[in-house]
PDB file of C-alpha atoms in Angstrom:
ATOM      1  CA  MET A   1     -94.005 -45.503  15.341  1.00  0.00           C
ATOM      2  CA  MET A   2     -92.090 -42.511  16.700  1.00  0.00           C
ATOM      3  CA  ILE A   3     -90.374 -42.160  13.326  1.00  0.00           C
ATOM      4  CA  VAL A   4     -93.778 -42.026  11.623  1.00  0.00           C
ATOM      5  CA  PHE A   5     -94.919 -39.391  14.145  1.00  0.00           C
ATOM      6  CA  ALA A   6     -91.812 -37.264  13.505  1.00  0.00           C
ATOM      7  CA  LEU A   7     -92.283 -37.515   9.728  1.00  0.00           C
ATOM      8  CA  LEU A   8     -95.965 -36.618  10.170  1.00  0.00           C
ATOM      9  CA  ASN A   9     -94.856 -33.613  12.208  1.00  0.00           C
ATOM     10  CA  GLY A  10     -92.990 -32.395   9.127  1.00  0.00           C
ATOM     11  CA  VAL A  11     -95.966 -33.130   6.883  1.00  0.00           C
ATOM     12  CA  PHE A  12     -98.172 -31.020   9.168  1.00  0.00           C
ATOM     13  CA  VAL A  13     -95.667 -28.140   9.068  1.00  0.00           C
ATOM     14  CA  ALA A  14     -95.672 -28.226   5.275  1.00  0.00           C
ATOM     15  CA  LEU A  15     -99.454 -28.695   5.106  1.00  0.00           C
ATOM     16  CA  ALA A  16    -100.026 -25.610   7.267  1.00  0.00           C
ATOM     17  CA  ARG A  17     -97.555 -23.706   5.071  1.00  0.00           C
ATOM     18  CA  ALA A  18     -99.318 -24.784   1.844  1.00  0.00           C
ATOM     19  CA  LEU A  19    -102.824 -24.012   3.138  1.00  0.00           C
ATOM     20  CA  ASN A  20    -101.834 -20.587   4.472  1.00  0.00           C
ATOM     21  CA  GLY A  21    -100.038 -19.891   1.199  1.00  0.00           C
ATOM     22  CA  ARG A  22    -103.185 -20.809  -0.715  1.00  0.00           C
ATOM     23  CA  LEU A  23    -105.229 -18.427   1.398  1.00  0.00           C
ATOM     24  CA  ALA A  24    -102.641 -15.667   0.959  1.00  0.00           C
ATOM     25  CA  ALA A  25    -102.551 -16.178  -2.829  1.00  0.00           C
ATOM     26  CA  GLN A  26    -106.172 -15.082  -3.000  1.00  0.00           C
ATOM     27  CA  LYS A  27    -106.390 -12.738  -0.022  1.00  0.00           C
ATOM     28  CA  ASP A  28    -103.333 -11.364   1.754  1.00  0.00           C
ATOM     29  CA  ALA A  29    -100.382 -12.745   3.717  1.00  0.00           C
ATOM     30  CA  LEU A  30    -101.279 -10.872   6.921  1.00  0.00           C
ATOM     31  CA  TYR A  31    -104.885 -11.994   6.615  1.00  0.00           C
ATOM     32  CA  ALA A  32    -103.689 -15.616   6.266  1.00  0.00           C
ATOM     33  CA  SER A  33    -101.532 -15.173   9.366  1.00  0.00           C
ATOM     34  CA  TRP A  34    -104.480 -13.816  11.341  1.00  0.00           C
ATOM     35  CA  ILE A  35    -106.783 -16.683  10.289  1.00  0.00           C
ATOM     36  CA  ASN A  36    -104.028 -19.233  11.020  1.00  0.00           C
ATOM     37  CA  HIS A  37    -103.566 -17.993  14.576  1.00  0.00           C
ATOM     38  CA  LEU A  38    -107.272 -17.533  15.207  1.00  0.00           C
ATOM     39  CA  VAL A  39    -108.180 -21.055  14.004  1.00  0.00           C
ATOM     40  CA  GLY A  40    -105.176 -22.566  15.799  1.00  0.00           C
ATOM     41  CA  PHE A  41    -106.152 -20.742  18.994  1.00  0.00           C
ATOM     42  CA  ALA A  42    -109.702 -22.102  18.716  1.00  0.00           C
ATOM     43  CA  ALA A  43    -108.445 -25.662  18.088  1.00  0.00           C
ATOM     44  CA  LEU A  44    -106.053 -25.484  21.050  1.00  0.00           C
ATOM     45  CA  SER A  45    -108.790 -24.008  23.261  1.00  0.00           C
ATOM     46  CA  CYS A  46    -110.892 -27.107  22.539  1.00  0.00           C
ATOM     47  CA  LEU A  47    -107.943 -29.360  23.426  1.00  0.00           C
ATOM     48  CA  LEU A  48    -107.283 -27.408  26.631  1.00  0.00           C
ATOM     49  CA  VAL A  49    -110.921 -27.725  27.684  1.00  0.00           C
ATOM     50  CA  LEU A  50    -110.552 -31.510  27.276  1.00  0.00           C
ATOM     51  CA  SER A  51    -107.200 -31.709  29.070  1.00  0.00           C
ATOM     52  CA  GLY A  52    -107.949 -29.242  31.857  1.00  0.00           C
ATOM     53  CA  TRP A  53    -107.102 -25.578  32.389  1.00  0.00           C
ATOM     54  CA  PRO A  54    -103.334 -24.881  32.354  1.00  0.00           C
ATOM     55  CA  SER A  55    -101.718 -23.950  35.633  1.00  0.00           C
ATOM     56  CA  GLY A  56     -98.920 -21.433  36.052  1.00  0.00           C
ATOM     57  CA  LEU A  57    -100.258 -19.029  33.410  1.00  0.00           C
ATOM     58  CA  THR A  58     -99.881 -16.033  35.717  1.00  0.00           C
ATOM     59  CA  ASP A  59     -96.184 -16.801  36.332  1.00  0.00           C
ATOM     60  CA  VAL A  60     -95.256 -16.272  32.685  1.00  0.00           C
ATOM     61  CA  PRO A  61     -93.065 -13.169  32.204  1.00  0.00           C
ATOM     62  CA  PRO A  62     -94.763 -10.798  29.704  1.00  0.00           C
ATOM     63  CA  VAL A  63     -91.618 -10.711  27.515  1.00  0.00           C
ATOM     64  CA  LEU A  64     -92.295 -14.299  26.511  1.00  0.00           C
ATOM     65  CA  LEU A  65     -95.598 -13.265  24.932  1.00  0.00           C
ATOM     66  CA  PHE A  66     -93.549 -11.782  22.079  1.00  0.00           C
ATOM     67  CA  GLY A  67     -93.018 -15.328  20.781  1.00  0.00           C
ATOM     68  CA  GLY A  68     -96.568 -15.163  19.436  1.00  0.00           C
ATOM     69  CA  VAL A  69     -95.981 -11.724  17.920  1.00  0.00           C
ATOM     70  CA  ILE A  70     -92.909 -13.028  16.090  1.00  0.00           C
ATOM     71  CA  GLY A  71     -94.984 -16.061  15.088  1.00  0.00           C
ATOM     72  CA  ALA A  72     -97.524 -13.773  13.415  1.00  0.00           C
ATOM     73  CA  LEU A  73     -94.698 -12.258  11.364  1.00  0.00           C
ATOM     74  CA  TYR A  74     -93.335 -15.710  10.535  1.00  0.00           C
ATOM     75  CA  VAL A  75     -96.646 -17.017   9.181  1.00  0.00           C
ATOM     76  CA  SER A  76     -97.114 -13.818   7.137  1.00  0.00           C
ATOM     77  CA  LEU A  77     -93.681 -14.191   5.527  1.00  0.00           C
ATOM     78  CA  ASN A  78     -94.350 -17.887   4.869  1.00  0.00           C
ATOM     79  CA  SER A  79     -97.719 -17.228   3.293  1.00  0.00           C
ATOM     80  CA  TYR A  80     -96.277 -14.481   1.108  1.00  0.00           C
ATOM     81  CA  ILE A  81     -93.484 -16.596  -0.383  1.00  0.00           C
ATOM     82  CA  VAL A  82     -95.304 -19.921  -0.928  1.00  0.00           C
ATOM     83  CA  PRO A  83     -97.352 -18.800  -3.969  1.00  0.00           C
ATOM     84  CA  LYS A  84     -94.203 -17.183  -5.429  1.00  0.00           C
ATOM     85  CA  LEU A  85     -91.594 -19.915  -4.854  1.00  0.00           C
ATOM     86  CA  GLY A  86     -93.619 -23.118  -4.474  1.00  0.00           C
ATOM     87  CA  VAL A  87     -93.860 -25.252  -1.333  1.00  0.00           C
ATOM     88  CA  THR A  88     -90.503 -27.084  -1.659  1.00  0.00           C
ATOM     89  CA  ILE A  89     -88.246 -24.086  -2.215  1.00  0.00           C
ATOM     90  CA  ALA A  90     -90.133 -22.030   0.370  1.00  0.00           C
ATOM     91  CA  THR A  91     -89.711 -24.874   2.878  1.00  0.00           C
ATOM     92  CA  LEU A  92     -85.997 -25.314   2.177  1.00  0.00           C
ATOM     93  CA  LEU A  93     -85.223 -21.612   2.410  1.00  0.00           C
ATOM     94  CA  VAL A  94     -87.142 -21.259   5.662  1.00  0.00           C
ATOM     95  CA  ILE A  95     -85.252 -24.237   7.108  1.00  0.00           C
ATOM     96  CA  ALA A  96     -81.934 -22.816   5.865  1.00  0.00           C
ATOM     97  CA  GLY A  97     -82.687 -19.414   7.384  1.00  0.00           C
ATOM     98  CA  GLN A  98     -83.682 -21.133  10.622  1.00  0.00           C
ATOM     99  CA  MET A  99     -80.422 -23.132  10.671  1.00  0.00           C
ATOM    100  CA  VAL A 100     -78.208 -20.110  10.064  1.00  0.00           C
ATOM    101  CA  MET A 101     -80.066 -18.058  12.683  1.00  0.00           C
ATOM    102  CA  SER A 102     -79.985 -20.863  15.266  1.00  0.00           C
ATOM    103  CA  VAL A 103     -76.222 -21.265  14.794  1.00  0.00           C
ATOM    104  CA  LEU A 104     -75.741 -17.485  15.157  1.00  0.00           C
ATOM    105  CA  LEU A 105     -77.994 -17.420  18.244  1.00  0.00           C
ATOM    106  CA  ASP A 106     -76.093 -20.306  19.815  1.00  0.00           C
ATOM    107  CA  LEU A 107     -72.752 -18.622  19.103  1.00  0.00           C
ATOM    108  CA  TRP A 108     -74.061 -15.374  20.553  1.00  0.00           C
ATOM    109  CA  LEU A 109     -75.474 -17.061  23.661  1.00  0.00           C
ATOM    110  CA  GLY A 110     -72.210 -18.980  24.061  1.00  0.00           C
ATOM    111  CA  LYS A 111     -73.875 -22.378  23.627  1.00  0.00           C
ATOM    112  CA  LEU A 112     -71.494 -23.383  20.845  1.00  0.00           C
ATOM    113  CA  PRO A 113     -67.837 -23.757  21.792  1.00  0.00           C
ATOM    114  CA  TRP A 114     -65.212 -22.195  19.527  1.00  0.00           C
ATOM    115  CA  VAL A 115     -63.276 -25.420  18.997  1.00  0.00           C
ATOM    116  CA  LEU A 116     -62.378 -27.187  15.791  1.00  0.00           C
ATOM    117  CA  ASN A 117     -63.646 -30.723  16.398  1.00  0.00           C
ATOM    118  CA  LEU A 118     -65.546 -33.074  14.102  1.00  0.00           C
ATOM    119  CA  PRO A 119     -69.069 -31.686  14.763  1.00  0.00           C
ATOM    120  CA  MET A 120     -67.781 -28.141  14.231  1.00  0.00           C
ATOM    121  CA  VAL A 121     -66.289 -29.172  10.883  1.00  0.00           C
ATOM    122  CA  LEU A 122     -69.631 -30.789   9.952  1.00  0.00           C
ATOM    123  CA  LEU A 123     -71.362 -27.562  10.921  1.00  0.00           C
ATOM    124  CA  ILE A 124     -69.105 -25.529   8.646  1.00  0.00           C
ATOM    125  CA  VAL A 125     -69.527 -28.049   5.790  1.00  0.00           C
ATOM    126  CA  GLY A 126     -73.305 -27.814   6.325  1.00  0.00           C
ATOM    127  CA  CYS A 127     -73.222 -24.019   6.034  1.00  0.00           C
ATOM    128  CA  GLY A 128     -71.100 -24.349   2.880  1.00  0.00           C
ATOM    129  CA  LEU A 129     -73.677 -26.714   1.357  1.00  0.00           C
ATOM    130  CA  LEU A 130     -76.413 -24.170   2.134  1.00  0.00           C
ATOM    131  CA  VAL A 131     -74.520 -21.427   0.305  1.00  0.00           C
ATOM    132  CA  PHE A 132     -73.942 -23.744  -2.674  1.00  0.00           C
ATOM    133  CA  GLY A 133     -77.666 -24.608  -2.679  1.00  0.00           C
ATOM    134  CA  PHE A 134     -78.657 -20.911  -2.673  1.00  0.00           C
ATOM    135  CA  TYR A 135     -76.343 -20.322  -5.623  1.00  0.00           C
ATOM    136  CA  ARG A 136     -77.927 -23.218  -7.551  1.00  0.00           C
ATOM    137  CA  LEU A 137     -81.387 -21.950  -6.641  1.00  0.00           C
ATOM    138  CA  LEU A 138     -80.817 -18.750  -8.588  1.00  0.00           C
ATOM    139  CA  LYS A 139     -80.344 -20.878 -11.717  1.00  0.00           C
ATOM    140  CA  VAL A 140     -83.769 -22.507 -11.321  1.00  0.00           C
ATOM    141  CA  ARG A 141     -86.403 -20.908 -13.511  1.00  0.00           C
TER     142      ARG A 141
ATOM    143  CA  MET B   1     -83.793  -9.713 -10.122  1.00  0.00           C
ATOM    144  CA  SER B   2     -87.280  -9.901  -8.631  1.00  0.00           C
ATOM    145  CA  ARG B   3     -86.553 -13.503  -7.561  1.00  0.00           C
ATOM    146  CA  TRP B   4     -84.165 -12.231  -4.896  1.00  0.00           C
ATOM    147  CA  ILE B   5     -86.942 -10.616  -2.900  1.00  0.00           C
ATOM    148  CA  PRO B   6     -89.009 -13.733  -2.078  1.00  0.00           C
ATOM    149  CA  ILE B   7     -85.777 -15.709  -1.524  1.00  0.00           C
ATOM    150  CA  LEU B   8     -84.495 -13.173   1.005  1.00  0.00           C
ATOM    151  CA  LEU B   9     -87.932 -12.972   2.651  1.00  0.00           C
ATOM    152  CA  ALA B  10     -87.983 -16.781   2.944  1.00  0.00           C
ATOM    153  CA  LEU B  11     -84.573 -16.770   4.642  1.00  0.00           C
ATOM    154  CA  ALA B  12     -85.783 -13.978   6.927  1.00  0.00           C
ATOM    155  CA  GLY B  13     -88.843 -16.111   7.707  1.00  0.00           C
ATOM    156  CA  GLY B  14     -86.575 -18.931   8.851  1.00  0.00           C
ATOM    157  CA  ALA B  15     -84.490 -16.555  10.956  1.00  0.00           C
ATOM    158  CA  VAL B  16     -87.672 -15.246  12.576  1.00  0.00           C
ATOM    159  CA  LEU B  17     -88.760 -18.851  13.173  1.00  0.00           C
ATOM    160  CA  ALA B  18     -85.525 -19.598  15.042  1.00  0.00           C
ATOM    161  CA  LEU B  19     -86.114 -16.527  17.254  1.00  0.00           C
ATOM    162  CA  MET B  20     -89.695 -17.642  17.879  1.00  0.00           C
ATOM    163  CA  ILE B  21     -88.631 -21.170  18.842  1.00  0.00           C
ATOM    164  CA  GLY B  22     -86.052 -19.659  21.200  1.00  0.00           C
ATOM    165  CA  LEU B  23     -88.661 -17.511  22.938  1.00  0.00           C
ATOM    166  CA  ASN B  24     -91.355 -20.198  23.001  1.00  0.00           C
ATOM    167  CA  SER B  25     -88.974 -22.757  24.474  1.00  0.00           C
ATOM    168  CA  GLN B  26     -88.666 -20.389  27.456  1.00  0.00           C
ATOM    169  CA  LEU B  27     -92.457 -20.588  27.817  1.00  0.00           C
ATOM    170  CA  TYR B  28     -92.153 -24.357  28.363  1.00  0.00           C
ATOM    171  CA  LEU B  29     -90.354 -23.603  31.622  1.00  0.00           C
ATOM    172  CA  TYR B  30     -93.558 -22.088  32.995  1.00  0.00           C
ATOM    173  CA  ILE B  31     -96.464 -23.887  31.316  1.00  0.00           C
ATOM    174  CA  SER B  32     -97.134 -27.115  29.392  1.00  0.00           C
ATOM    175  CA  PRO B  33     -96.320 -27.280  25.652  1.00  0.00           C
ATOM    176  CA  LEU B  34    -100.025 -27.338  24.794  1.00  0.00           C
ATOM    177  CA  ALA B  35    -100.687 -24.227  26.905  1.00  0.00           C
ATOM    178  CA  SER B  36     -97.555 -22.576  25.420  1.00  0.00           C
ATOM    179  CA  SER B  37     -98.838 -23.092  21.914  1.00  0.00           C
ATOM    180  CA  TRP B  38    -102.253 -21.793  22.980  1.00  0.00           C
ATOM    181  CA  VAL B  39    -100.701 -18.612  24.407  1.00  0.00           C
ATOM    182  CA  ALA B  40     -98.512 -18.183  21.309  1.00  0.00           C
ATOM    183  CA  HIS B  41    -101.501 -18.555  18.980  1.00  0.00           C
ATOM    184  CA  GLY B  42    -103.574 -16.126  21.060  1.00  0.00           C
ATOM    185  CA  THR B  43    -100.928 -13.396  21.111  1.00  0.00           C
ATOM    186  CA  GLY B  44    -100.104 -14.153  17.467  1.00  0.00           C
ATOM    187  CA  ALA B  45    -103.741 -13.649  16.464  1.00  0.00           C
ATOM    188  CA  ILE B  46    -103.835 -10.273  18.215  1.00  0.00           C
ATOM    189  CA  ALA B  47    -100.521  -9.217  16.632  1.00  0.00           C
ATOM    190  CA  ALA B  48    -101.567 -10.327  13.131  1.00  0.00           C
ATOM    191  CA  LEU B  49    -104.898  -8.511  13.424  1.00  0.00           C
ATOM    192  CA  ALA B  50    -103.138  -5.351  14.628  1.00  0.00           C
ATOM    193  CA  MET B  51    -100.708  -5.460  11.683  1.00  0.00           C
ATOM    194  CA  LEU B  52    -103.570  -6.163   9.285  1.00  0.00           C
ATOM    195  CA  LEU B  53    -105.582  -3.179  10.535  1.00  0.00           C
ATOM    196  CA  LEU B  54    -102.561  -0.866  10.545  1.00  0.00           C
ATOM    197  CA  LEU B  55    -101.623  -1.701   6.957  1.00  0.00           C
ATOM    198  CA  LYS B  56    -105.171  -1.952   5.669  1.00  0.00           C
ATOM    199  CA  ARG B  57    -105.481   1.779   5.098  1.00  0.00           C
ATOM    200  CA  GLN B  58    -102.689   1.746   2.560  1.00  0.00           C
ATOM    201  CA  ARG B  59    -103.501  -1.610   1.027  1.00  0.00           C
ATOM    202  CA  PRO B  60    -107.104  -2.814   1.017  1.00  0.00           C
ATOM    203  CA  LEU B  61    -107.772  -6.568   0.950  1.00  0.00           C
ATOM    204  CA  PRO B  62    -108.385  -7.893  -2.555  1.00  0.00           C
ATOM    205  CA  LYS B  63    -112.020  -8.801  -2.926  1.00  0.00           C
ATOM    206  CA  SER B  64    -111.438 -11.805  -5.233  1.00  0.00           C
ATOM    207  CA  ASP B  65    -115.105 -12.307  -6.013  1.00  0.00           C
ATOM    208  CA  ALA B  66    -114.283 -14.333  -9.118  1.00  0.00           C
ATOM    209  CA  ILE B  67    -113.404 -17.554  -7.285  1.00  0.00           C
ATOM    210  CA  ALA B  68    -114.494 -18.215  -3.717  1.00  0.00           C
ATOM    211  CA  VAL B  69    -111.692 -19.273  -1.351  1.00  0.00           C
ATOM    212  CA  PRO B  70    -112.193 -23.007  -0.638  1.00  0.00           C
ATOM    213  CA  TRP B  71    -113.156 -23.733   2.976  1.00  0.00           C
ATOM    214  CA  TRP B  72    -110.121 -25.946   3.598  1.00  0.00           C
ATOM    215  CA  ALA B  73    -107.741 -23.064   2.873  1.00  0.00           C
ATOM    216  CA  TYR B  74    -108.778 -21.674   6.280  1.00  0.00           C
ATOM    217  CA  LEU B  75    -107.622 -24.790   8.149  1.00  0.00           C
ATOM    218  CA  GLY B  76    -103.840 -24.204   8.147  1.00  0.00           C
ATOM    219  CA  GLY B  77    -104.122 -23.242  11.812  1.00  0.00           C
ATOM    220  CA  VAL B  78    -105.539 -26.643  12.804  1.00  0.00           C
ATOM    221  CA  SER B  79    -102.528 -28.354  11.258  1.00  0.00           C
ATOM    222  CA  GLY B  80    -100.257 -25.900  13.060  1.00  0.00           C
ATOM    223  CA  ALA B  81    -101.982 -26.568  16.381  1.00  0.00           C
ATOM    224  CA  LEU B  82    -101.750 -30.365  16.048  1.00  0.00           C
ATOM    225  CA  LEU B  83     -98.006 -30.081  15.439  1.00  0.00           C
ATOM    226  CA  VAL B  84     -97.345 -29.354  19.065  1.00  0.00           C
ATOM    227  CA  ILE B  85     -98.721 -32.669  20.245  1.00  0.00           C
ATOM    228  CA  LEU B  86     -96.664 -34.687  17.749  1.00  0.00           C
ATOM    229  CA  ALA B  87     -93.540 -32.661  18.543  1.00  0.00           C
ATOM    230  CA  VAL B  88     -93.927 -33.188  22.299  1.00  0.00           C
ATOM    231  CA  ILE B  89     -94.351 -36.953  21.837  1.00  0.00           C
ATOM    232  CA  THR B  90     -91.359 -37.401  19.520  1.00  0.00           C
ATOM    233  CA  VAL B  91     -88.945 -35.026  21.296  1.00  0.00           C
ATOM    234  CA  ASN B  92     -89.495 -36.998  24.504  1.00  0.00           C
ATOM    235  CA  SER B  93     -88.940 -40.345  22.743  1.00  0.00           C
ATOM    236  CA  PHE B  94     -85.606 -41.944  21.761  1.00  0.00           C
ATOM    237  CA  LEU B  95     -85.500 -39.539  18.784  1.00  0.00           C
ATOM    238  CA  GLY B  96     -84.828 -36.464  20.914  1.00  0.00           C
ATOM    239  CA  ILE B  97     -84.666 -32.970  19.424  1.00  0.00           C
ATOM    240  CA  THR B  98     -82.099 -33.864  16.761  1.00  0.00           C
ATOM    241  CA  GLY B  99     -83.953 -36.910  15.443  1.00  0.00           C
ATOM    242  CA  THR B 100     -87.277 -35.082  15.489  1.00  0.00           C
ATOM    243  CA  LEU B 101     -85.843 -32.122  13.566  1.00  0.00           C
ATOM    244  CA  VAL B 102     -84.136 -34.254  10.918  1.00  0.00           C
ATOM    245  CA  LEU B 103     -87.262 -36.379  10.311  1.00  0.00           C
ATOM    246  CA  SER B 104     -89.457 -33.275  10.365  1.00  0.00           C
ATOM    247  CA  ILE B 105     -87.300 -31.683   7.652  1.00  0.00           C
ATOM    248  CA  VAL B 106     -87.524 -34.891   5.596  1.00  0.00           C
ATOM    249  CA  GLY B 107     -91.312 -34.880   6.035  1.00  0.00           C
ATOM    250  CA  GLN B 108     -91.607 -31.200   5.099  1.00  0.00           C
ATOM    251  CA  VAL B 109     -89.498 -31.486   1.961  1.00  0.00           C
ATOM    252  CA  SER B 110     -91.174 -34.746   0.802  1.00  0.00           C
ATOM    253  CA  PHE B 111     -94.582 -33.171   1.227  1.00  0.00           C
ATOM    254  CA  GLY B 112     -93.383 -30.061  -0.626  1.00  0.00           C
ATOM    255  CA  LEU B 113     -92.045 -32.107  -3.554  1.00  0.00           C
ATOM    256  CA  PHE B 114     -95.355 -33.979  -3.933  1.00  0.00           C
ATOM    257  CA  SER B 115     -97.415 -30.840  -3.548  1.00  0.00           C
ATOM    258  CA  ASP B 116     -95.330 -28.933  -6.116  1.00  0.00           C
ATOM    259  CA  GLN B 117     -95.229 -31.864  -8.556  1.00  0.00           C
ATOM    260  CA  PHE B 118     -99.002 -32.110  -8.821  1.00  0.00           C
ATOM    261  CA  GLY B 119     -99.974 -28.537  -7.966  1.00  0.00           C
ATOM    262  CA  TRP B 120    -101.958 -29.556  -4.877  1.00  0.00           C
ATOM    263  CA  PHE B 121    -104.135 -26.999  -3.045  1.00  0.00           C
ATOM    264  CA  GLY B 122    -104.583 -24.951  -6.206  1.00  0.00           C
ATOM    265  CA  LEU B 123    -100.996 -23.680  -5.996  1.00  0.00           C
ATOM    266  CA  SER B 124     -98.958 -23.511  -9.203  1.00  0.00           C
ATOM    267  CA  LYS B 125     -97.067 -26.638 -10.346  1.00  0.00           C
ATOM    268  CA  HIS B 126     -93.289 -26.816  -9.968  1.00  0.00           C
ATOM    269  CA  PRO B 127     -92.308 -30.276 -11.305  1.00  0.00           C
ATOM    270  CA  VAL B 128     -89.049 -31.887 -10.161  1.00  0.00           C
ATOM    271  CA  SER B 129     -86.222 -31.053 -12.540  1.00  0.00           C
ATOM    272  CA  ARG B 130     -82.469 -31.574 -12.543  1.00  0.00           C
ATOM    273  CA  ALA B 131     -81.884 -27.876 -11.851  1.00  0.00           C
ATOM    274  CA  ARG B 132     -84.299 -27.923  -8.895  1.00  0.00           C
ATOM    275  CA  LEU B 133     -82.728 -31.060  -7.428  1.00  0.00           C
ATOM    276  CA  MET B 134     -79.279 -29.454  -7.709  1.00  0.00           C
ATOM    277  CA  ALA B 135     -80.549 -26.783  -5.308  1.00  0.00           C
ATOM    278  CA  VAL B 136     -82.821 -28.974  -3.152  1.00  0.00           C
ATOM    279  CA  VAL B 137     -80.268 -31.698  -2.342  1.00  0.00           C
ATOM    280  CA  PRO B 138     -77.414 -29.452  -1.061  1.00  0.00           C
ATOM    281  CA  ILE B 139     -79.772 -27.333   1.070  1.00  0.00           C
ATOM    282  CA  LEU B 140     -81.400 -30.474   2.501  1.00  0.00           C
ATOM    283  CA  CYS B 141     -78.028 -32.146   3.240  1.00  0.00           C
ATOM    284  CA  GLY B 142     -76.553 -28.922   4.628  1.00  0.00           C
ATOM    285  CA  SER B 143     -79.519 -28.441   6.984  1.00  0.00           C
ATOM    286  CA  GLY B 144     -79.324 -32.082   8.090  1.00  0.00           C
ATOM    287  CA  LEU B 145     -75.590 -31.758   8.786  1.00  0.00           C
ATOM    288  CA  ILE B 146     -76.125 -28.611  10.851  1.00  0.00           C
ATOM    289  CA  VAL B 147     -78.866 -30.271  12.936  1.00  0.00           C
ATOM    290  CA  VAL B 148     -76.724 -33.344  13.630  1.00  0.00           C
ATOM    291  CA  ALA B 149     -73.587 -31.279  14.322  1.00  0.00           C
ATOM    292  CA  LYS B 150     -75.465 -28.997  16.718  1.00  0.00           C
ATOM    293  CA  GLY B 151     -76.923 -32.034  18.456  1.00  0.00           C
ATOM    294  CA  ALA B 152     -73.408 -33.424  18.947  1.00  0.00           C
ATOM    295  CA  LEU B 153     -72.035 -30.088  20.186  1.00  0.00           C
ATOM    296  CA  ALA B 154     -74.836 -29.398  22.656  1.00  0.00           C
TER     297      ALA B 154
END
C-alpha cells in the first residue's frame, strides 16, 4: 500500500508538471507558475479549514518564506521546458539537476563525509551515469 | 545548438528544486507539513505574480484566442497540493525518505513515458525510441544510485 502511495506521489509530481507545461505552452511559464501556486494555495486552504488552523505560524523565521519564492521560479522553469523537451526528458533532467545540487549542498553543509567507502563509490558511479545520460541525450532528435 | 538552452534550464530547475526542498524542510521544524505547503504556495503565488507583472511590460501574454485553454490545464496546483499528503504518509512509513524518493522517481518517469508516447494533455508526442532509452536509462539509474548512496551515507 505504501509502495503504491509512493509511486502515486511520483505520478502526481509528473501530472502537475504536464498540466502546468500544457498551460505554459499556450500562455506563459510565469503565468502557469502563478496559477499553480494560486490553485494549490486554495486547495490547501480548504484542507486546512477541515484539519484545523495551523499553530506556530508566527514562530516561522521570515527567511524560510523564500522557499515559496524559489518554488515559483521552479514551476516557471518546469513549465517552460515541458513543451520543448517532453515530459520524460524534462522530468529526468530536473531529477538529475536536483541530485547534483543536493550532493553539492550536502558536501557544502558537511553532511557528506569525505571518505571512500562503498556508498561514496556508488555516489560517484551515479554521477558518472548522469553525465553519460546527458551526453546520450544530445543525440536524441 | 538551441537544444542546450532548455536542457540547461531543466538542470537549473532541478537545482532550484533541491534548494527549495532544503528551505521547506526547515519549515517543518516550526509547522506541520500541510501548513508548510500552504505557506510555500501562498508566498509562491505572490512571487510568481510579482515576476509576471514585472516582466509583462516587455513581454505581453499571448492572447491565444484560436483555441481556448482546457479547464483541466489549470489544475496542476491541485496535484501539487495533494503531493504533500502522500509524501508525509510514505516518508513516515517503512519506506523512509530514500524509498519514497526512489519510488517517486519511478512513478514520475513511468508517467512521463506514457504521457510522451501518446501525447497526453495536448502536448507533442515523443515516442519511446532506442536513442531516447539510451539517455533515459543511465539518468534514471544514476539518480537512483545517488539517492540510495546518500541514504546510506546519512
